[in-house]
mmCIF file of C-alpha atoms and ligand atoms in Angstrom:
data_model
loop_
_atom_site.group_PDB
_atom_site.id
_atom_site.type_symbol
_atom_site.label_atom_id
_atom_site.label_comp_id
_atom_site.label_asym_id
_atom_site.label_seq_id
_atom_site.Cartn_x
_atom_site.Cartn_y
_atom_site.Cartn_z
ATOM 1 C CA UNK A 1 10.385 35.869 9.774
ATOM 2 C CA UNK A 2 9.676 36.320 6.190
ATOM 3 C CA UNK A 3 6.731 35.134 4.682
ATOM 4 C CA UNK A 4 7.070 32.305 2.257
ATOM 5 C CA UNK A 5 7.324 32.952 -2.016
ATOM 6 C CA UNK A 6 4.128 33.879 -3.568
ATOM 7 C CA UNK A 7 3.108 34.922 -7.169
ATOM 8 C CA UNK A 8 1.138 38.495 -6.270
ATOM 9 C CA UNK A 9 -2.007 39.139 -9.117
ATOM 10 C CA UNK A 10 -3.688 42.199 -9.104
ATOM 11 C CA UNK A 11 -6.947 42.047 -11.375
ATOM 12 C CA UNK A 12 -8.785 44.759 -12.391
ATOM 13 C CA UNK A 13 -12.303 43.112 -12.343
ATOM 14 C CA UNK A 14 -14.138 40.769 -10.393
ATOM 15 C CA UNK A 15 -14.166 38.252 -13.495
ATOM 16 C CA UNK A 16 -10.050 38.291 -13.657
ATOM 17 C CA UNK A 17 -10.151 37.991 -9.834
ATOM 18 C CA UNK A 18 -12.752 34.935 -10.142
ATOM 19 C CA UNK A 19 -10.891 33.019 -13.090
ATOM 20 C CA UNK A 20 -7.311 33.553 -10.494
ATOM 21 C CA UNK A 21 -9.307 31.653 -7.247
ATOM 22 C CA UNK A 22 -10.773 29.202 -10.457
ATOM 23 C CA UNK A 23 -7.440 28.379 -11.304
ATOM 24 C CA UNK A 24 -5.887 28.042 -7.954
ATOM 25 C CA UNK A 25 -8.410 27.075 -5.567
ATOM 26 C CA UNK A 26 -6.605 26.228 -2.176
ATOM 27 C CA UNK A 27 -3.321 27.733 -3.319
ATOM 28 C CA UNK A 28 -4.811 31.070 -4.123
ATOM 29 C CA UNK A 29 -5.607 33.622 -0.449
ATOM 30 C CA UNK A 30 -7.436 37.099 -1.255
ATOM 31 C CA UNK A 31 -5.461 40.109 0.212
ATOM 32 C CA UNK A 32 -7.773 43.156 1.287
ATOM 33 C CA UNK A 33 -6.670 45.232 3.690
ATOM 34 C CA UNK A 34 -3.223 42.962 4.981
ATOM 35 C CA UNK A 35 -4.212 44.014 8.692
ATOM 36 C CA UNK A 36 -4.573 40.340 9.686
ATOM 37 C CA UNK A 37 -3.427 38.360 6.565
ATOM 38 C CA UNK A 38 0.139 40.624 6.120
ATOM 39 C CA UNK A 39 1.363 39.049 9.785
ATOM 40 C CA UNK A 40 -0.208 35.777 9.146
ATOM 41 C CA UNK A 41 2.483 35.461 6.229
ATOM 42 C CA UNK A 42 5.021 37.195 7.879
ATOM 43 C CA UNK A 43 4.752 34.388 10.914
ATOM 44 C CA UNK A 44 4.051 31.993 7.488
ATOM 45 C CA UNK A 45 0.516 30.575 9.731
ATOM 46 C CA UNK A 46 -0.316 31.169 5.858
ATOM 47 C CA UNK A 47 1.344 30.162 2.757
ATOM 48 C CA UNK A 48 -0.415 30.833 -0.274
ATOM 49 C CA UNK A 49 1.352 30.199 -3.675
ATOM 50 C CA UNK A 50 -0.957 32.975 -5.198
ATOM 51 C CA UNK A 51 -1.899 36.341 -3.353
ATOM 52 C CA UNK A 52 -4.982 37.990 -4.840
ATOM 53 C CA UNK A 53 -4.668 41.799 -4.033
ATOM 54 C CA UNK A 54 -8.880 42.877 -4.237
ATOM 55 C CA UNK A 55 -7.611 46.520 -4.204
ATOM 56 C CA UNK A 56 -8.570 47.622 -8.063
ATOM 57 C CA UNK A 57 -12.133 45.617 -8.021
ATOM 58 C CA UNK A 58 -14.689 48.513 -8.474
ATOM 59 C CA UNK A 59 -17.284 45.940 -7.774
ATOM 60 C CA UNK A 60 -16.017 45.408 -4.644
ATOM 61 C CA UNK A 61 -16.421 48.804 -2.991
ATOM 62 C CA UNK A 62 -18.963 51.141 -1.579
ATOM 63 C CA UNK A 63 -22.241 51.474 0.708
ATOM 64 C CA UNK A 64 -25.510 51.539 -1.264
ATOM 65 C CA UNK A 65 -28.578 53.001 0.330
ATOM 66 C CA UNK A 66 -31.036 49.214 -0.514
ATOM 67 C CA UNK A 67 -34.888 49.340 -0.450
ATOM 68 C CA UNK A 68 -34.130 47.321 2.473
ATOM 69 C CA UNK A 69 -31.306 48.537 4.149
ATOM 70 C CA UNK A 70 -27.415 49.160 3.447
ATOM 71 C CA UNK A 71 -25.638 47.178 0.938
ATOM 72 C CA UNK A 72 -21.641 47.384 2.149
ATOM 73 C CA UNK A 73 -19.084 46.103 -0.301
ATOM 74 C CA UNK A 74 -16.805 44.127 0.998
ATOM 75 C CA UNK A 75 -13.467 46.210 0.315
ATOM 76 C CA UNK A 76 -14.534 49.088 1.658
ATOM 77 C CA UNK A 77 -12.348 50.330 4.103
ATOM 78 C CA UNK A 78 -13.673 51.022 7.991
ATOM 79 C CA UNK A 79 -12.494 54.555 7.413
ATOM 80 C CA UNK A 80 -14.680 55.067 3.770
ATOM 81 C CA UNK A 81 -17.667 54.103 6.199
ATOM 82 C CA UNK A 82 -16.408 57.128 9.351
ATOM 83 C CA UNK A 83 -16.460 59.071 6.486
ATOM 84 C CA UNK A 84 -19.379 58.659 4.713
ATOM 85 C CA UNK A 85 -22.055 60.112 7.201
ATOM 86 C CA UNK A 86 -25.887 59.330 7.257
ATOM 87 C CA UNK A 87 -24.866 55.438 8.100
ATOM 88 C CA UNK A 88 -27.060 54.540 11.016
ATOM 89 C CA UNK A 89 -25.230 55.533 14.059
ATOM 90 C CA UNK A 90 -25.041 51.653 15.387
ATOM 91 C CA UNK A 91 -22.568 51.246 12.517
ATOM 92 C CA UNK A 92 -20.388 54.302 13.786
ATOM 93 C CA UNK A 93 -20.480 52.810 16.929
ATOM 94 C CA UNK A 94 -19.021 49.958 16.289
ATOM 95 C CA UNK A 95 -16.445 50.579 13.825
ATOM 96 C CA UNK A 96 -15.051 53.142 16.741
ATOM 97 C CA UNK A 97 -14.189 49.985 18.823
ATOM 98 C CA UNK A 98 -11.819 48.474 15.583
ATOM 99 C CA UNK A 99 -8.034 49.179 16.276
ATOM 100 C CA UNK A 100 -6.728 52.238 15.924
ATOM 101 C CA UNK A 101 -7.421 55.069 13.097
ATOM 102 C CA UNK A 102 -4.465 53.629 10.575
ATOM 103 C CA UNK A 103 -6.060 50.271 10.989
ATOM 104 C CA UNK A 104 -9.176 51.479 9.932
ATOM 105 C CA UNK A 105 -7.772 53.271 6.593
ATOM 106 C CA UNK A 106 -6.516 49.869 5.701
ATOM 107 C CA UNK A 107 -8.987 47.197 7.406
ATOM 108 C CA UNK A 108 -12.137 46.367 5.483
ATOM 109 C CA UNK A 109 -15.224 45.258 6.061
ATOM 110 C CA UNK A 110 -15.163 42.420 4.300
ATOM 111 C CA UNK A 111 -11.358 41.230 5.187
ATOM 112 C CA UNK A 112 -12.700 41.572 9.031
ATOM 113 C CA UNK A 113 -15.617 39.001 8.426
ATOM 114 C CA UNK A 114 -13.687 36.926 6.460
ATOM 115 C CA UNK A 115 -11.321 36.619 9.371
ATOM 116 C CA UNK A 116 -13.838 36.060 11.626
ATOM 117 C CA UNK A 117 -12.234 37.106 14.787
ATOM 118 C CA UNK A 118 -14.303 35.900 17.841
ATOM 119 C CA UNK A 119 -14.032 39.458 19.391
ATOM 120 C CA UNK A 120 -14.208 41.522 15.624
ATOM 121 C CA UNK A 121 -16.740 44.248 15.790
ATOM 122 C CA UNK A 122 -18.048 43.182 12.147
ATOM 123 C CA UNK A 123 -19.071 39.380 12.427
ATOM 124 C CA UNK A 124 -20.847 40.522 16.100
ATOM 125 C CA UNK A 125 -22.565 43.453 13.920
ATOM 126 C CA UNK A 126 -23.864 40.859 11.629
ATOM 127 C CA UNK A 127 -24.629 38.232 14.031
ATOM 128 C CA UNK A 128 -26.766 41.027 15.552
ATOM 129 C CA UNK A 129 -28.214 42.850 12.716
ATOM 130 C CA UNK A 130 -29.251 39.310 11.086
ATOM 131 C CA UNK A 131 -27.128 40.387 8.047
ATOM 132 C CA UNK A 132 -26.459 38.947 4.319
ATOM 133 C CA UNK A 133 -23.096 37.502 2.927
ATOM 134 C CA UNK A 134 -23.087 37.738 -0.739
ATOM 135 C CA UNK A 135 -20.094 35.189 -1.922
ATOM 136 C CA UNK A 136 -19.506 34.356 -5.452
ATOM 137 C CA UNK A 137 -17.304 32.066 -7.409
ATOM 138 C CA UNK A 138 -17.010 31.031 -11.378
ATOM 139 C CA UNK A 139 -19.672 28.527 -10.247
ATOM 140 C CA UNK A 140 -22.010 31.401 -9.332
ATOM 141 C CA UNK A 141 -23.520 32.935 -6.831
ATOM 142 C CA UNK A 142 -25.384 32.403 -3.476
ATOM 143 C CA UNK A 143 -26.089 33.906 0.133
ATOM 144 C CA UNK A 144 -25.822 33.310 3.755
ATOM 145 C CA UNK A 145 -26.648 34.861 6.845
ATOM 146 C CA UNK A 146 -24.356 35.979 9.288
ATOM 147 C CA UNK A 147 -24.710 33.084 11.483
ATOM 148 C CA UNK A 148 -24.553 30.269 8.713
ATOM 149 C CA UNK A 149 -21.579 32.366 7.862
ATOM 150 C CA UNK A 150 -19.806 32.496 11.491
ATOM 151 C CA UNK A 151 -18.798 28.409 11.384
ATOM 152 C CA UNK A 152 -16.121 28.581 13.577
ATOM 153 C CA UNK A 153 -12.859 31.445 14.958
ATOM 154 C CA UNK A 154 -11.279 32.124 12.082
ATOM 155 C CA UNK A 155 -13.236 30.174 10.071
ATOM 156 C CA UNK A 156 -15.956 31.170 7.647
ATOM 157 C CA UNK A 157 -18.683 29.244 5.268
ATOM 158 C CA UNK A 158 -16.719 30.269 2.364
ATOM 159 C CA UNK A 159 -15.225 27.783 -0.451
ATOM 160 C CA UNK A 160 -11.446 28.335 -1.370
ATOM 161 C CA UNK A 161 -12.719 29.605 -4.832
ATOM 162 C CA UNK A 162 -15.115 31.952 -3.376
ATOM 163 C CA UNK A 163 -15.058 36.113 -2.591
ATOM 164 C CA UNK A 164 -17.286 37.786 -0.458
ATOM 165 C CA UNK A 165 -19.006 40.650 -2.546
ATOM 166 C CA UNK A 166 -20.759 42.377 0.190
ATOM 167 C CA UNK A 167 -22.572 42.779 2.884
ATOM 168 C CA UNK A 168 -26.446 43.212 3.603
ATOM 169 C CA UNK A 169 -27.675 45.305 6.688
ATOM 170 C CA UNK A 170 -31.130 45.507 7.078
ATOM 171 C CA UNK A 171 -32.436 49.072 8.425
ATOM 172 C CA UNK A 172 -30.820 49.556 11.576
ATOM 173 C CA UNK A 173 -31.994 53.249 12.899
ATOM 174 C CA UNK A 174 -33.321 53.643 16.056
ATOM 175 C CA UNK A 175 -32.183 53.014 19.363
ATOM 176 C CA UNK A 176 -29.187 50.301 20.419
ATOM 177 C CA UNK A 177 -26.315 49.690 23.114
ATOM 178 C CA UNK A 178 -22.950 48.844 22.158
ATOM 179 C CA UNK A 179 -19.858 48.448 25.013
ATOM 180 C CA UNK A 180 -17.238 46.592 25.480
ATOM 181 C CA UNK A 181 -14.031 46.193 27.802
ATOM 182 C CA UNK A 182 -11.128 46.068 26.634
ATOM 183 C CA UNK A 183 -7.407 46.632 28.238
ATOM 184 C CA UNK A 184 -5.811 49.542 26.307
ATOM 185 C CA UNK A 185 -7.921 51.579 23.347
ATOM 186 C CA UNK A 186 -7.732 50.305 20.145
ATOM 187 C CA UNK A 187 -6.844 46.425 21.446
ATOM 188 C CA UNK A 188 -9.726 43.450 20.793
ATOM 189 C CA UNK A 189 -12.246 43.526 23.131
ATOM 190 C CA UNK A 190 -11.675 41.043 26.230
ATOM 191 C CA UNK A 191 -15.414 41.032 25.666
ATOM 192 C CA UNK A 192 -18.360 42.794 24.671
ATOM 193 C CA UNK A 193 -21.891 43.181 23.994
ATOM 194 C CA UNK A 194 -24.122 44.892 21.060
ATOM 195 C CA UNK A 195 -28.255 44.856 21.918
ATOM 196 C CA UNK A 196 -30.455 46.629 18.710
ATOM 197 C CA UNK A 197 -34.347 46.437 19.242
ATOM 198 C CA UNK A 198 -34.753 43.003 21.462
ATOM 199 C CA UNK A 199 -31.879 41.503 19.798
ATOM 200 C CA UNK A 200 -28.951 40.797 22.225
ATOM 201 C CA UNK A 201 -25.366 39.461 20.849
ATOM 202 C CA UNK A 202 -22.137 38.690 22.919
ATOM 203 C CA UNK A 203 -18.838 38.650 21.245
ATOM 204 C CA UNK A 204 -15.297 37.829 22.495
ATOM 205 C CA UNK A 205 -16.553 35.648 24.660
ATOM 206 C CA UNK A 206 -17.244 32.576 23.204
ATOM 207 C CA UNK A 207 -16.258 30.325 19.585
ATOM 208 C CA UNK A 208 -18.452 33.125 17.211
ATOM 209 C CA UNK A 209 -20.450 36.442 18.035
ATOM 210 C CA UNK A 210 -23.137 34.386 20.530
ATOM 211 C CA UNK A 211 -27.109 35.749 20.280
ATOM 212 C CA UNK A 212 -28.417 34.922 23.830
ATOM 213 C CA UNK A 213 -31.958 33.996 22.555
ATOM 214 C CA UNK A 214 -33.168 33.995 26.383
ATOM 215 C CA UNK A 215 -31.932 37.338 27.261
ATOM 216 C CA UNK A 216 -34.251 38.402 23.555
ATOM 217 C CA UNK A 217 -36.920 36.466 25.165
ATOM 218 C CA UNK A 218 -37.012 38.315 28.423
ATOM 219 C CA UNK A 219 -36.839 41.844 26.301
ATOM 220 C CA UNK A 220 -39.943 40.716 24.063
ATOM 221 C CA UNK A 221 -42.013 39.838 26.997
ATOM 222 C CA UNK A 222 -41.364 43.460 28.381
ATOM 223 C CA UNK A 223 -38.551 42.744 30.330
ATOM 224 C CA UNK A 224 -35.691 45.313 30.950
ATOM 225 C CA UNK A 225 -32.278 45.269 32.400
ATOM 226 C CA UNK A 226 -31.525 44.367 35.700
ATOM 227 C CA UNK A 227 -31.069 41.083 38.104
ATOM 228 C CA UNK A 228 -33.167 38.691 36.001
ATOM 229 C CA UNK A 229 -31.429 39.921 32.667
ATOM 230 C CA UNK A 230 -27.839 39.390 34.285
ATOM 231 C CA UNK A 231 -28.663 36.181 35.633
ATOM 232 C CA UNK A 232 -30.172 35.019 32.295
ATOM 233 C CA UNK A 233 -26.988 36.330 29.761
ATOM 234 C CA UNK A 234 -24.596 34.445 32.584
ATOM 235 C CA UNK A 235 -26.321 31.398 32.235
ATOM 236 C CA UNK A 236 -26.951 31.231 29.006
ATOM 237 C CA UNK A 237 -23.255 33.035 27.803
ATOM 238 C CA UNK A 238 -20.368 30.626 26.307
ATOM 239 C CA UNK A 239 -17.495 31.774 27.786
ATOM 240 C CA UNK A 240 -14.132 30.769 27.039
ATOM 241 C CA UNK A 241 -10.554 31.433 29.142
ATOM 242 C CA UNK A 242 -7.306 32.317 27.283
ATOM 243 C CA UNK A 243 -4.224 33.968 28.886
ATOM 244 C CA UNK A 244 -5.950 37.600 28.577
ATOM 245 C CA UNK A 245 -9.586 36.577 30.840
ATOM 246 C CA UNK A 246 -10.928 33.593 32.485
ATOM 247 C CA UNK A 247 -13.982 31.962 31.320
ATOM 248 C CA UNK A 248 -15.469 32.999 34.730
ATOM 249 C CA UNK A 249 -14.466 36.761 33.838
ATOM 250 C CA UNK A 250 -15.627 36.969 30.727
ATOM 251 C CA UNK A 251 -19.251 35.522 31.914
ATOM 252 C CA UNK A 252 -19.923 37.807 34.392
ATOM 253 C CA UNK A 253 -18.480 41.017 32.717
ATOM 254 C CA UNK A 254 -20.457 39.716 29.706
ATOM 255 C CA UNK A 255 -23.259 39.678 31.660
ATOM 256 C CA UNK A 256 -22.944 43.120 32.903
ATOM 257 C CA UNK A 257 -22.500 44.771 29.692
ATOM 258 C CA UNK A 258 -25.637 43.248 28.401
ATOM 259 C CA UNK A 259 -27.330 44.848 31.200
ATOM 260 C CA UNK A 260 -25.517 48.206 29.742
ATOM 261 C CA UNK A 261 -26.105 48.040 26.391
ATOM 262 C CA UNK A 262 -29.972 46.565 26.776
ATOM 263 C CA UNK A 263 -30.266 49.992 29.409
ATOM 264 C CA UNK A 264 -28.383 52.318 26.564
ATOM 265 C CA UNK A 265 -31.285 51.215 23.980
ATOM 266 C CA UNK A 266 -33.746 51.306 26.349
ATOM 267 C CA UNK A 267 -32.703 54.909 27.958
ATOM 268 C CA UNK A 268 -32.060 56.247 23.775
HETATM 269 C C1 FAD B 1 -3.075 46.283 15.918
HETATM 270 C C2 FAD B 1 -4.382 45.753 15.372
HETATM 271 C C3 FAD B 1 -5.541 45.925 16.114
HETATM 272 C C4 FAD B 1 -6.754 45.448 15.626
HETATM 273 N N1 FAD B 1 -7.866 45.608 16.381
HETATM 274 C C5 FAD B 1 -9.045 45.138 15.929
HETATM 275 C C6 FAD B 1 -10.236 45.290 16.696
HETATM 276 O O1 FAD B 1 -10.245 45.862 17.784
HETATM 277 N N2 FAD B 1 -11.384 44.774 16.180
HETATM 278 C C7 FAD B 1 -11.434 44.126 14.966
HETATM 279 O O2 FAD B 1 -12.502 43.677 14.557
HETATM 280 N N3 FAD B 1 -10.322 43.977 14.229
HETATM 281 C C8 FAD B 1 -9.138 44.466 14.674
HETATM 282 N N4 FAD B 1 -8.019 44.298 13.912
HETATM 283 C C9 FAD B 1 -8.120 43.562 12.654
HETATM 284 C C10 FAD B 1 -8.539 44.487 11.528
HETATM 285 O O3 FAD B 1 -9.901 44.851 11.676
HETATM 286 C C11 FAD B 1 -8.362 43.788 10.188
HETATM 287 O O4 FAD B 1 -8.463 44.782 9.244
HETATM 288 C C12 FAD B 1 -9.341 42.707 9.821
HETATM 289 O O5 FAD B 1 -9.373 41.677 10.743
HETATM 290 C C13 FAD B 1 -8.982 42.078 8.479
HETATM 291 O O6 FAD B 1 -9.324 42.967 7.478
HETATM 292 P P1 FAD B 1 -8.345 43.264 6.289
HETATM 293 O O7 FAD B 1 -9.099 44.074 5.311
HETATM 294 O O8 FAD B 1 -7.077 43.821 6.793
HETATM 295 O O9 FAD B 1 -8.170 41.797 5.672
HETATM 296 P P2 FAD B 1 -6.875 40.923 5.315
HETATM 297 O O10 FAD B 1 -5.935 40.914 6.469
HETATM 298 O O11 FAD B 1 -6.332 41.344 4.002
HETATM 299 O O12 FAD B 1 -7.575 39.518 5.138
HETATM 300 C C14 FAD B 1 -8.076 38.799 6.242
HETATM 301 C C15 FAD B 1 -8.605 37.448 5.757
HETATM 302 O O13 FAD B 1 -9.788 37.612 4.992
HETATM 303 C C16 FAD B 1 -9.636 37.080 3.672
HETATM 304 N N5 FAD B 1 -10.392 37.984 2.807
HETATM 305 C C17 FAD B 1 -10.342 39.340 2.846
HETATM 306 N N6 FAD B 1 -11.255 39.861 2.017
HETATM 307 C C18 FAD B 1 -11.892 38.816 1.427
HETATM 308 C C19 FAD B 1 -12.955 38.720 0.479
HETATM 309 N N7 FAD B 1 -13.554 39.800 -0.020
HETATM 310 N N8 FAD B 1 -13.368 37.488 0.103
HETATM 311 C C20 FAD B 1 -12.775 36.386 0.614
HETATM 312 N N9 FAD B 1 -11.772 36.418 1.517
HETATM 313 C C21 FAD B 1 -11.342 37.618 1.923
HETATM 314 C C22 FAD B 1 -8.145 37.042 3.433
HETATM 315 O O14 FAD B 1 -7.788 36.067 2.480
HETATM 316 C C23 FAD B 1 -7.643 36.702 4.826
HETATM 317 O O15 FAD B 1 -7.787 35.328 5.062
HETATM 318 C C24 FAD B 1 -6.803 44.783 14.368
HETATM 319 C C25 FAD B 1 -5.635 44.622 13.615
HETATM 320 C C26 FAD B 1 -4.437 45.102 14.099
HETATM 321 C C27 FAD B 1 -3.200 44.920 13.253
#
């Protein structure tokens, strides 16, 4: 199929870009990368009367060293981010798991959150890390967190007339576990599992990236991996079943690569 007409804008500044979404609201999508968005025209699941191409925003790219943290902009490419070295090494970990290497030279950080894909290493990154969402429209500005951000597969908090700017990490050095299973390299994780200090997050098993509060709990009290731990992220796991895992699978291998990852933090 072919997708259906569209005027195509490419502004030069996040102003030109804001006036276009302004303007067109509903009718207007932003284009980033095209790794999700380019099929979802092609099979016409979208049909924007306006495509925004973010490519030429300056204000829109590059990873900031914060007093706080990392400040990612949200065009910047997974590759820019292989590339730029001295990013803490959960980062590299889990952009490894995205697609394949072309994906990565056109997928960005921001299209990936945007399309909130239950099993997308990003939105489970900032579930996890407790990150920031910077969004802006012609009405102004404001933040979210990750999780007010998540609402929904495929569905962020973000109005029609609104771009997200960046992305906030807070310092995330030290010691984590990231795994996942998944059928052939480079494919979306069946499901998977991030753990960073006492903070445990599921992904690609459930609606959004799921933080299994009890499994935390168990880890603050002094708890480690093992039986309890496995029982605890089964119970407490949303697991859905689709035509690639059962709900049952995806529980119990869930539970098992929390074990992993909270064992690869604690053995780091
Ligand atoms: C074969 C293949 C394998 C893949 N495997 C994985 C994988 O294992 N893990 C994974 O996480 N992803 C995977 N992806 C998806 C890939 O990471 C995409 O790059 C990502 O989902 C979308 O990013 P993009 O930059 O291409 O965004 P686009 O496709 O251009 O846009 C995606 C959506 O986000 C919106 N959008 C983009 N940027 C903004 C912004 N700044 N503000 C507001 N809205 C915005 C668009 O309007 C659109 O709705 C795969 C893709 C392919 C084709």
């Amino acid at each position: 199929m072919k997708s259906s007409p569209f005027d195509y804008h490419r502004p030069e500044s996040l102003a030109e870009a804001l006036s276009l979404f302004a303007e067109w609201g509903e009718e207007a999508r932003a284009l980033a990368g095209g790794q999700s968005l380019v099929p979802m025209l092609a099979m016409r699941l979208a049909r924007p009367a306006v495509l925004v191409d973010l490519a030429r925003i300056p204000e829109l790219r590059g990873v900031t060293k914060t007093a706080g943290g990392w400040r990612i902009g949200s065009m910047t490419r997974e590759v820019e981010l292989e590339r730029a070295g001295g990013l803490p090494p959960i980062i590299a970990a889990a952009i490894s798991h995205i697609g394949h290497f072309q994906i990565r030279t056109q997928g960005t950080v921001g299209g990936s959150l945007v399309h909130l894909d239950p099993a997308g290493e990003w939105p489970a990154l900032s579930v996890l890390l407790e990150a920031t969402l910077e969004l802006v429209s012609s009405r102004g500005s404001r933040r979210l967190s990750a999780r007010e951000f998540a609402l929904a597969p495929m569905l962020a908090a973000l109005e029609p007339d609104e771009l997200l700017v960046a992305v906030q990490l807070p310092d995330c050095g030290g010691p984590f576990g990231f795994a996942e299973v998944e059928r052939r390299p480079g494919d979306f994780a069946l499901v998977g599992a991030a753990c960073h200090g006492s903070r445990v997050v599921a992904f690609g098993t459930g609606r959004v990236p799921q933080r299994l509060t009890g499994c935390e709990a168990h880890l603050a009290a002094g708890g480690g991996p093992g039986l309890e731990l496995r029982k605890l992220a089964e119970d407490e796991m949303e697991a859905h079943g689709d035509i690639h895992a059962s709900a049952a699978y995806r529980r119990q291998v869930g539970a098992r690569l929390v074990e992993r990852v909270v064992g690869a933090a604690a053995a780091a």
